[in-house]
Amino acid sequence: MTPSRTDTRASTHWWQDALVYQVYVRSFADTTGNGVGDLNGIRAHLDHIAALGVDAIWLNPCYPSPQKDHGYDVADYFDIHDEYGTLDTFDALVADAAARGIKTLMDVVPNHCSSRHRWFLDALASSPGSPERARFYFRDGKGPRGTEPPNNWQAAFGGSAWTRATADSDLDDIQWYLGTFTPHQPDFDQTNTDVQAMFADVLRFWFDRGVEGFRVDAITPVGKDPALPDQPPVGPEIGTFDITWVNPYTVFRDEGHEVWRRWRTVIDEYGASHPDRDLMMVAEAYATRRPELTRAFTRQDEFHQMFAFDLMLTPWHKESVERALGDIIGILDETGVAPAWTLNNHDTQRIVTRLGRPEAEDPESWTGNALSTTGTDIDLELGDRRARALTALAFAVPGSLYLYQGEELGLPEVFDIPDDRREDPVFHLTDGEGLGRDGCRIPLPWSTEAATSFGFSTPARDGSVGEPWLPQPRVWGTYAATEQAGDDESMLAFYHRLSAARRVHAVPNGLHAELVDFGPGLVGLRRGSLVVVLNLTDEAIAPAPTVGIDLSAATVVAASTASPAAAVASGRIGACSTVWFDLGR
Ligand code: BGC
């Protein structure tokens, strides 16, 4: 018998349909009373994570770092940031997680390090043309005495991408260094053999400690035109945050592919001598609406997976949601490469806020991560309903799904942060033009107890509790995990239900899915015997009859509302709701 397509696309690697929980360490839980999250805080709440039915945790960077970009400025790739713990604490976390069947993924930052990394300090202290400088992009400035930057590239978080190597422009050193994000994050030259060797060591070092894979940060600018030419002029429609991403000399370059092929060889070689492991790396890049990029970076000898941010960034609009799904499941069907879906992360406004925005329904509102938008006219109640509906769809789609801490509590974006408490370099480097990402990184509320920052902090030995590193709003306690436990209507209960439904009714159906058109206002997806229907409108709608699918005879197995009966009454899908049907064959 010829196997069906569902069989041929059956998942053979754990990460192809994994549920992964992203831990933003600094904001998860603080066990020392200093207002900063730490690794022991994760250990203390592993049962909360395990109850979500996840296969793995992904830790945002927890390496030693001056925290200028909260860990994405790595000062040492082989250690743990002292506020977070030690290598021993890390090992204990990996072991505790493994005891619950949870794997650990690290975040690795290849494009740049911290300006406090030893290699960069050595480079600053060395002369132009030295091997120390060759690990980075040091170039002579233009103009008399080199007072102009080597080219016109702009940094992703504002300002020029170049910083003068010495503050004193009278010195002989007329070199500048490149920092695609901020001056605190000098770009590595990945064609340099020292750099290549170091990253191979980094991968092996953490694999040796039990890490099962890596989320690879910001792959977009890795690999540059070696001549570093001026970037072509752009029109006024290209704003501050996009200018870097249209620079053809540093964005999605062929040179980058060489880096990933080298990394893949390291991983495959390590895997070959550890046959009990199933290691992976997942690429972070905003390749939305450009499926050819995902195809290119997930070739057999590059990334195992790439993030699909398409559903995260889609407006609340039928064709956009269908395109988000269609682009990615098309790749999966063609190549067998499963995407890593996500609806939230530490760089993006939280979903209940995003989908409650007045422009959420506008098909043109493909707003990227909305770094510059503020919090006016947001309907959080509507955003919450839509978030549940879109999340219920995301739980059904083939591929892995990454959850970002706090989404299971329904946390909204926080806008009300005093300027002097804002931490994100995006805010500071753009003089506030970009609000930045602090609002999705507020320390989690675990309980209603204001004295312990809503359970975020365990008091220090002397009983003191430091202010949380980012201020929590007064209403934070209403979202507390303890408040939601046992409440069937809560976001937390919704996540528990959907996770269980995913395991029973979605994952066993393999990795093939197709879109089904049930008529205006509805988005339909079929995955084996599972059919999921999302109603994007404010009215209940009966799905149009569709050849081969009889929903009236199907069993409702999950929904975005607490009671499936409320989501599907008299054959109609409720307003702003998603329903899962099992056709039973
Ligand atoms: C990370 C950001 C970080 C940037 C620079 C991103 O893609 O997710 O949080 O600021 O890379 O490392």
XYZ file of C-alpha atoms and ligand atoms in Angstrom:
597
model
C 0.000 0.000 0.000
C 1.295 3.459 -0.879
C 1.661 5.533 2.282
C -0.622 8.586 2.399
C 0.935 12.060 2.399
C 0.147 12.306 6.078
C 2.301 9.260 6.689
C 5.201 10.551 4.643
C 5.168 13.806 6.553
C 4.979 12.136 9.957
C 7.270 13.819 12.424
C 10.473 11.988 13.166
C 12.242 14.611 15.255
C 10.971 15.927 18.567
C 11.380 19.535 17.481
C 9.182 19.228 14.389
C 5.984 19.479 16.415
C 7.286 20.537 19.810
C 5.605 22.942 22.166
C 8.323 25.251 23.477
C 8.126 27.795 26.296
C 10.293 30.893 25.956
C 11.749 32.094 29.239
C 12.877 35.691 29.407
C 15.060 34.970 32.413
C 15.265 38.511 33.746
C 11.494 38.758 34.070
C 10.460 35.237 35.003
C 11.067 34.869 38.747
C 13.573 36.303 41.211
C 14.758 34.128 44.100
C 17.241 36.565 45.635
C 15.000 39.566 46.260
C 16.992 41.895 44.022
C 14.199 42.507 41.498
C 15.939 40.580 38.720
C 14.861 37.122 37.591
C 17.319 34.243 37.867
C 17.833 30.597 36.942
C 16.693 29.350 40.336
C 13.460 31.230 39.685
C 12.907 29.044 36.647
C 13.655 25.938 38.688
C 11.103 27.076 41.273
C 8.350 27.360 38.678
C 9.103 24.375 36.473
C 5.810 22.772 37.478
C 3.949 25.738 36.005
C 5.846 25.229 32.760
C 5.417 21.450 32.798
C 1.671 21.838 33.338
C 1.522 23.572 29.973
C 2.624 20.300 28.408
C 5.748 21.719 26.824
C 8.571 19.688 25.323
C 11.296 22.286 25.811
C 12.202 25.645 27.254
C 14.169 28.243 25.326
C 16.167 30.573 27.545
C 16.830 34.097 26.321
C 20.578 34.817 26.558
C 21.798 34.253 30.089
C 25.539 34.704 29.443
C 27.604 37.327 31.269
C 26.553 40.629 29.814
C 26.531 44.340 30.643
C 22.799 44.072 29.772
C 22.861 46.973 27.347
C 20.473 44.924 25.216
C 19.504 42.544 28.003
C 21.754 39.660 27.192
C 21.981 40.157 23.432
C 25.281 41.827 24.213
C 27.292 38.781 25.260
C 30.561 39.358 27.107
C 31.455 35.664 27.463
C 29.784 32.816 25.595
C 31.032 30.198 28.052
C 29.523 31.270 31.350
C 26.359 32.432 33.108
C 25.513 36.031 33.993
C 26.208 36.516 37.698
C 22.768 37.993 38.489
C 21.210 34.812 37.064
C 23.359 32.169 38.754
C 26.374 30.052 37.891
C 27.173 27.192 35.558
C 26.197 24.898 38.442
C 22.779 26.531 38.683
C 22.442 26.144 34.950
C 23.295 22.427 35.159
C 20.765 22.003 37.953
C 18.099 23.719 35.841
C 18.811 21.477 32.849
C 18.602 18.419 35.112
C 15.383 19.557 36.829
C 13.803 20.263 33.461
C 14.940 16.904 32.079
C 13.423 15.169 35.092
C 10.083 16.544 33.894
C 10.729 15.488 30.302
C 11.595 19.054 29.262
C 14.573 19.825 27.042
C 16.565 23.052 27.229
C 17.377 25.313 24.289
C 19.914 28.125 24.499
C 19.941 31.398 22.608
C 23.155 32.070 20.708
C 24.059 35.455 19.282
C 26.338 35.155 16.226
C 26.140 38.591 14.657
C 27.730 40.555 17.481
C 29.023 40.401 21.021
C 29.211 42.981 23.782
C 31.614 45.871 23.516
C 32.899 44.475 26.851
C 33.795 41.095 25.332
C 37.502 40.429 25.871
C 38.142 40.110 22.160
C 36.616 43.485 21.478
C 38.580 45.147 24.269
C 41.712 43.553 22.800
C 40.745 44.870 19.370
C 40.325 48.414 20.683
C 43.738 48.182 22.325
C 45.368 46.866 19.146
C 46.373 48.740 16.063
C 44.588 48.963 12.719
C 45.318 45.883 10.630
C 45.961 43.688 13.697
C 44.581 40.146 14.004
C 42.571 41.366 17.005
C 40.721 43.887 14.852
C 40.227 41.381 12.050
C 37.629 39.539 14.170
C 35.314 42.535 13.794
C 34.564 45.133 11.116
C 37.069 47.906 11.737
C 37.444 50.312 8.801
C 39.092 53.681 8.274
C 36.806 56.683 8.533
C 36.262 58.929 5.562
C 37.304 62.539 5.134
C 40.233 64.433 6.622
C 41.389 62.667 9.814
C 38.739 60.004 9.221
C 36.030 61.921 10.988
C 33.219 60.556 8.811
C 31.922 56.980 9.139
C 33.222 54.483 6.557
C 29.787 54.209 4.925
C 26.190 55.358 5.314
C 24.761 52.277 7.040
C 22.198 52.923 9.762
C 21.880 50.910 12.967
C 18.725 48.872 13.541
C 18.031 50.630 16.837
C 18.777 54.156 15.596
C 21.744 56.287 14.530
C 24.769 55.381 12.442
C 25.903 51.758 12.415
C 29.493 52.992 12.939
C 31.251 54.134 16.086
C 34.680 55.659 16.233
C 37.226 53.296 17.788
C 38.785 56.024 19.934
C 36.855 58.865 21.415
C 39.713 61.247 20.738
C 39.612 62.162 17.042
C 43.109 63.703 17.214
C 44.717 60.303 17.607
C 46.282 58.485 14.671
C 43.661 55.787 14.863
C 41.069 56.798 12.309
C 39.176 53.530 12.456
C 35.504 52.943 13.199
C 33.716 49.704 14.027
C 30.420 48.371 12.780
C 27.497 47.654 15.123
C 24.353 46.684 13.240
C 22.182 47.078 16.336
C 23.875 49.444 18.807
C 27.407 50.725 19.517
C 27.430 48.294 22.461
C 27.134 45.336 20.062
C 30.109 45.236 17.655
C 29.532 42.920 14.676
C 31.777 39.874 14.341
C 33.364 39.163 10.987
C 32.201 35.594 10.519
C 34.758 34.996 7.768
C 37.469 35.226 10.434
C 38.764 31.810 11.480
C 39.085 32.719 15.186
C 35.419 33.673 15.191
C 34.438 30.487 13.387
C 36.410 28.351 15.835
C 34.954 30.126 18.846
C 31.357 29.551 17.771
C 32.039 25.878 17.040
C 33.339 25.666 20.618
C 30.286 27.518 21.923
C 27.903 25.007 20.347
C 29.872 22.037 21.686
C 30.295 23.588 25.149
C 26.531 23.887 25.686
C 25.748 20.549 24.039
C 28.159 19.023 26.566
C 26.051 20.606 29.327
C 22.901 18.926 28.033
C 21.437 21.654 25.848
C 19.414 20.107 23.021
C 19.545 22.988 20.572
C 19.857 26.683 19.880
C 17.659 29.551 18.888
C 20.070 31.469 16.659
C 19.616 35.191 17.076
C 19.360 37.769 14.293
C 20.653 35.746 11.361
C 19.551 38.428 8.887
C 22.707 40.596 8.983
C 25.212 37.756 9.391
C 27.308 37.796 6.218
C 28.126 41.082 4.538
C 29.408 42.335 1.225
C 33.141 42.464 2.033
C 33.479 45.843 0.291
C 30.879 47.369 2.630
C 29.544 49.763 -0.045
C 27.191 52.647 0.764
C 23.627 51.437 0.910
C 21.347 52.740 -1.856
C 19.140 55.710 -0.933
C 15.688 54.837 0.401
C 12.382 56.681 0.187
C 10.708 58.393 3.145
C 8.385 55.401 3.548
C 11.307 53.451 4.980
C 11.341 54.372 8.655
C 14.080 54.289 11.276
C 13.482 50.657 12.193
C 13.380 49.337 8.654
C 16.320 51.081 7.092
C 18.814 48.409 8.133
C 16.595 45.654 6.788
C 16.560 47.030 3.236
C 20.336 47.290 3.027
C 21.275 44.804 0.293
C 24.880 44.651 1.487
C 24.086 43.182 4.895
C 20.672 41.536 4.664
C 20.164 37.844 3.858
C 23.486 37.618 2.040
C 24.906 34.475 0.489
C 27.900 34.866 2.801
C 25.544 34.032 5.682
C 24.733 30.619 4.268
C 28.383 29.643 4.554
C 28.240 30.338 8.279
C 25.187 28.115 8.818
C 26.653 25.297 6.767
C 29.693 25.335 9.047
C 27.479 25.338 12.136
C 25.397 22.503 10.753
C 28.536 20.439 10.251
C 29.493 21.010 13.893
C 26.019 19.946 15.033
C 25.887 16.908 12.754
C 29.338 15.790 13.846
C 28.401 16.177 17.505
C 25.153 14.311 16.856
C 26.988 11.487 15.113
C 28.995 10.780 18.250
C 25.893 11.165 20.485
C 23.267 9.039 18.756
C 20.885 9.367 21.716
C 20.560 13.117 21.097
C 18.409 14.879 18.493
C 20.008 18.322 18.279
C 18.714 21.301 16.365
C 19.089 24.973 15.597
C 16.215 27.306 14.746
C 16.810 30.562 12.892
C 15.429 33.879 14.010
C 14.781 36.118 11.022
C 11.779 38.076 9.875
C 11.180 36.256 6.600
C 7.446 36.933 6.661
C 5.784 36.952 3.241
C 9.041 35.784 1.677
C 8.811 31.998 1.751
C 11.816 31.732 -0.573
C 13.989 32.837 2.356
C 12.732 30.100 4.623
C 13.366 27.609 1.841
C 16.927 28.908 1.417
C 17.900 28.924 5.099
C 16.384 25.524 5.875
C 18.173 23.644 3.128
C 19.319 20.245 4.319
C 22.746 21.462 5.334
C 21.622 24.645 7.131
C 18.969 25.323 9.804
C 16.664 22.560 10.977
C 13.882 25.107 11.350
C 13.152 28.776 10.967
C 10.702 30.923 12.897
C 7.459 31.653 11.098
C 6.406 35.059 12.400
C 3.633 35.233 9.825
C 0.763 34.472 12.217
C 2.233 36.749 14.851
C 2.311 39.733 12.530
C -0.844 39.147 10.547
C -3.675 41.636 10.764
C -7.060 40.274 11.846
C -8.147 39.700 8.292
C -9.129 36.507 6.445
C -6.829 36.747 3.436
C -3.854 37.756 5.571
C -4.329 34.888 8.010
C -4.768 32.486 5.106
C -1.636 33.746 3.462
C 0.297 33.457 6.730
C -0.751 29.821 6.986
C -0.543 29.004 3.283
C 2.982 30.279 2.731
C 4.379 28.193 5.527
C 2.398 24.970 5.247
C 3.257 25.088 1.537
C 6.958 24.955 2.404
C 6.356 22.198 4.921
C 4.475 20.129 2.395
C 7.089 20.603 -0.263
C 10.230 20.158 1.797
C 9.195 18.478 5.036
C 10.796 21.342 6.983
C 8.532 22.123 9.925
C 8.248 25.797 10.910
C 8.572 27.239 14.391
C 5.356 29.221 14.864
C 4.967 31.867 17.493
C 2.413 34.500 18.386
C 4.499 36.415 20.906
C 8.084 37.074 21.841
C 10.257 39.483 23.783
C 10.506 41.877 20.802
C 6.822 42.233 19.986
C 3.762 43.875 21.508
C 1.760 41.282 23.377
C -1.041 39.665 21.403
C -4.045 40.799 23.447
C -2.916 44.391 22.906
C -2.001 43.952 19.241
C -5.315 42.395 18.329
C -7.243 44.938 20.383
C -5.768 47.822 18.414
C -8.185 49.832 16.270
C -6.173 49.107 13.135
C -5.893 45.363 13.772
C -8.470 44.590 11.056
C -6.796 46.755 8.448
C -5.150 44.458 5.877
C -2.426 47.069 5.443
C -1.592 47.047 9.144
C 1.225 44.543 8.755
C 3.023 46.499 11.394
C 6.144 44.527 12.084
C 6.749 44.432 15.777
C 5.078 47.793 16.273
C 8.018 49.176 18.194
C 6.982 52.759 17.721
C 3.260 52.522 18.388
C 1.625 53.561 21.620
C -1.335 52.421 23.608
C -4.339 54.461 22.572
C -7.881 53.161 21.972
C -7.039 49.564 22.681
C -9.943 47.246 23.400
C -8.339 44.621 25.620
C -11.503 42.598 26.008
C -11.756 42.220 22.223
C -8.006 41.611 21.999
C -8.326 38.826 24.564
C -11.080 37.075 22.588
C -9.186 37.391 19.332
C -5.962 36.250 20.977
C -7.655 33.074 22.215
C -9.120 32.446 18.764
C -5.803 32.910 16.938
C -3.936 30.923 19.589
C -6.423 28.068 19.232
C -5.633 28.052 15.512
C -1.880 28.161 16.138
C -2.085 25.138 18.461
C -3.534 23.121 15.570
C -1.127 23.987 12.784
C 1.680 21.538 11.956
C 5.122 22.596 13.130
C 6.410 23.536 16.533
C 4.819 26.313 18.564
C 6.818 28.665 20.774
C 4.939 30.281 23.665
C 6.344 33.393 25.298
C 6.155 33.589 29.095
C 3.095 35.490 30.262
C 0.933 34.860 27.220
C -0.605 31.962 29.137
C -1.687 34.564 31.699
C -3.123 36.874 29.021
C -0.744 39.693 29.960
C -1.230 42.890 27.963
C 1.524 45.170 26.732
C 2.412 47.768 29.367
C 2.745 51.319 28.048
C 2.743 53.227 31.280
C 6.464 53.101 32.089
C 8.184 56.321 33.168
C 10.925 57.380 30.735
C 13.573 57.050 33.412
C 12.566 53.448 34.088
C 12.679 52.418 30.448
C 15.590 50.123 29.704
C 15.355 49.194 26.048
C 18.130 50.720 23.908
C 15.500 51.220 21.200
C 13.877 53.877 23.400
C 17.114 55.575 24.388
C 18.846 55.530 21.002
C 15.820 57.019 19.230
C 15.114 59.629 21.899
C 11.799 57.966 22.558
C 10.637 57.870 18.941
C 10.586 54.116 19.320
C 8.856 53.082 22.505
C 10.833 49.866 22.540
C 10.125 46.453 23.956
C 10.062 46.958 27.719
C 6.262 46.701 27.712
C 6.307 42.984 26.844
C 9.091 42.212 29.311
C 7.475 43.258 32.593
C 8.244 40.806 35.434
C 5.579 38.120 35.722
C 2.812 38.206 38.320
C 2.720 34.907 40.162
C 0.463 35.985 43.037
C -1.616 38.946 44.210
C 0.914 39.930 46.856
C 2.059 43.464 46.075
C 4.832 43.300 48.718
C 6.720 40.674 46.715
C 6.119 42.318 43.346
C 3.153 40.010 42.826
C 5.148 36.932 43.713
C 7.904 37.759 41.228
C 10.467 38.174 44.013
C 11.304 35.969 46.937
C 12.499 38.286 49.741
C 16.255 38.358 50.410
C 17.589 36.822 53.653
C 17.101 40.137 55.436
C 13.493 40.213 54.275
C 13.989 42.999 51.768
C 12.455 43.021 48.301
C 14.064 45.146 45.631
C 12.020 46.993 43.034
C 11.463 44.845 39.965
C 13.864 45.843 37.199
C 10.896 47.088 35.168
C 7.904 48.512 37.048
C 4.745 46.405 37.187
C 1.367 48.087 36.788
C -0.926 48.097 39.825
C -3.409 45.811 38.059
C -0.743 43.113 37.573
C -2.148 40.982 40.417
C -5.386 40.431 38.504
C -3.377 38.403 35.969
C -1.580 36.358 38.624
C -1.094 32.665 38.005
C -2.591 31.848 41.418
C -5.758 33.767 40.516
C -6.189 31.890 37.268
C -5.594 28.398 38.610
C -8.920 26.626 38.984
C -10.845 29.236 36.974
C -12.154 27.480 33.904
C -12.617 30.745 32.047
C -9.051 31.922 32.640
C -6.394 32.240 29.962
C -4.282 29.735 31.867
C -7.045 27.117 31.803
C -7.486 27.814 28.086
C -3.779 27.095 27.465
C -3.973 23.868 29.467
C -6.992 22.707 27.442
C -5.465 23.596 24.101
C -2.148 21.977 24.904
C -3.906 18.725 25.825
C -6.064 18.902 22.694
C -2.985 19.481 20.552
C -1.377 16.333 21.907
C -4.428 14.186 21.307
C -6.059 15.627 18.194
C -3.399 17.551 16.248
C 0.116 16.121 16.617
C -0.838 12.478 15.902
C -2.206 13.613 12.538
C 1.262 14.218 11.103
C 2.650 17.287 9.432
C 0.419 17.708 6.409
C -2.347 20.307 6.504
C -4.369 22.269 4.001
C -6.518 25.360 4.012
C -10.256 24.855 3.632
C -12.535 27.646 2.467
C -15.711 27.679 4.570
C -16.845 31.043 3.216
C -16.475 34.745 4.088
C -15.149 35.642 7.521
C -13.937 32.109 8.245
C -10.486 30.562 8.040
C -10.440 26.768 7.848
C -7.615 24.296 8.221
C -7.677 20.538 7.905
C -4.973 18.329 9.388
C -5.925 14.696 8.946
C -9.125 14.095 10.875
C -8.877 17.475 12.599
C -10.684 20.467 11.115
C -10.265 23.870 12.718
C -12.448 26.853 11.915
C -11.678 30.419 12.983
C -14.417 33.021 12.774
C -12.829 36.455 12.443
C -16.097 38.400 12.493
C -18.349 39.748 15.244
C -21.241 37.474 14.284
C -21.824 33.740 14.507
C -21.423 32.136 11.071
C -22.356 28.704 9.741
C -19.482 27.235 7.696
C -20.459 26.764 4.049
C -20.851 23.118 2.989
C -17.540 21.773 1.751
C -16.948 18.669 -0.300
C -15.668 15.780 1.806
C -16.110 17.511 5.184
C -19.302 17.023 7.167
C -18.945 19.173 10.256
C -22.443 18.339 11.459
C -21.321 14.758 12.029
C -17.984 15.737 13.590
C -17.161 15.919 17.298
C -16.207 19.255 18.793
C -12.979 18.548 20.676
C -11.735 22.013 21.633
C -12.603 25.660 21.301
C -11.311 29.086 22.137
C -14.119 29.571 24.661
C -14.358 27.702 27.937
C -17.497 25.926 26.792
C -17.292 24.496 23.278
C -21.082 24.738 23.200
C -20.749 28.526 23.354
C -18.326 28.500 20.443
C -20.540 26.419 18.209
C -24.303 26.688 18.599
C -26.817 25.558 15.965
C -23.988 24.788 13.583
C -22.610 28.314 13.748
C -19.104 29.249 14.820
C -19.339 31.952 17.481
C -18.084 35.492 16.908
C -14.297 35.798 17.251
C -13.979 32.130 18.082
C -12.172 29.036 16.949
C -13.551 25.526 17.061
C -11.737 22.212 16.642
C -13.759 19.391 15.037
C -12.638 15.792 14.835
C -14.068 14.009 11.798
C -13.328 10.689 13.434
C -11.398 9.107 10.570
C 16.617 39.732 19.453
C 16.508 41.066 20.069
C 17.881 41.709 20.058
C 18.490 41.697 18.653
C 19.942 41.981 18.681
C 16.942 40.146 18.032
O 16.468 39.523 17.025
O 15.480 38.935 19.542
O 15.957 41.045 21.360
O 17.771 43.025 20.496
O 18.312 40.466 18.027
O 20.639 40.900 19.193
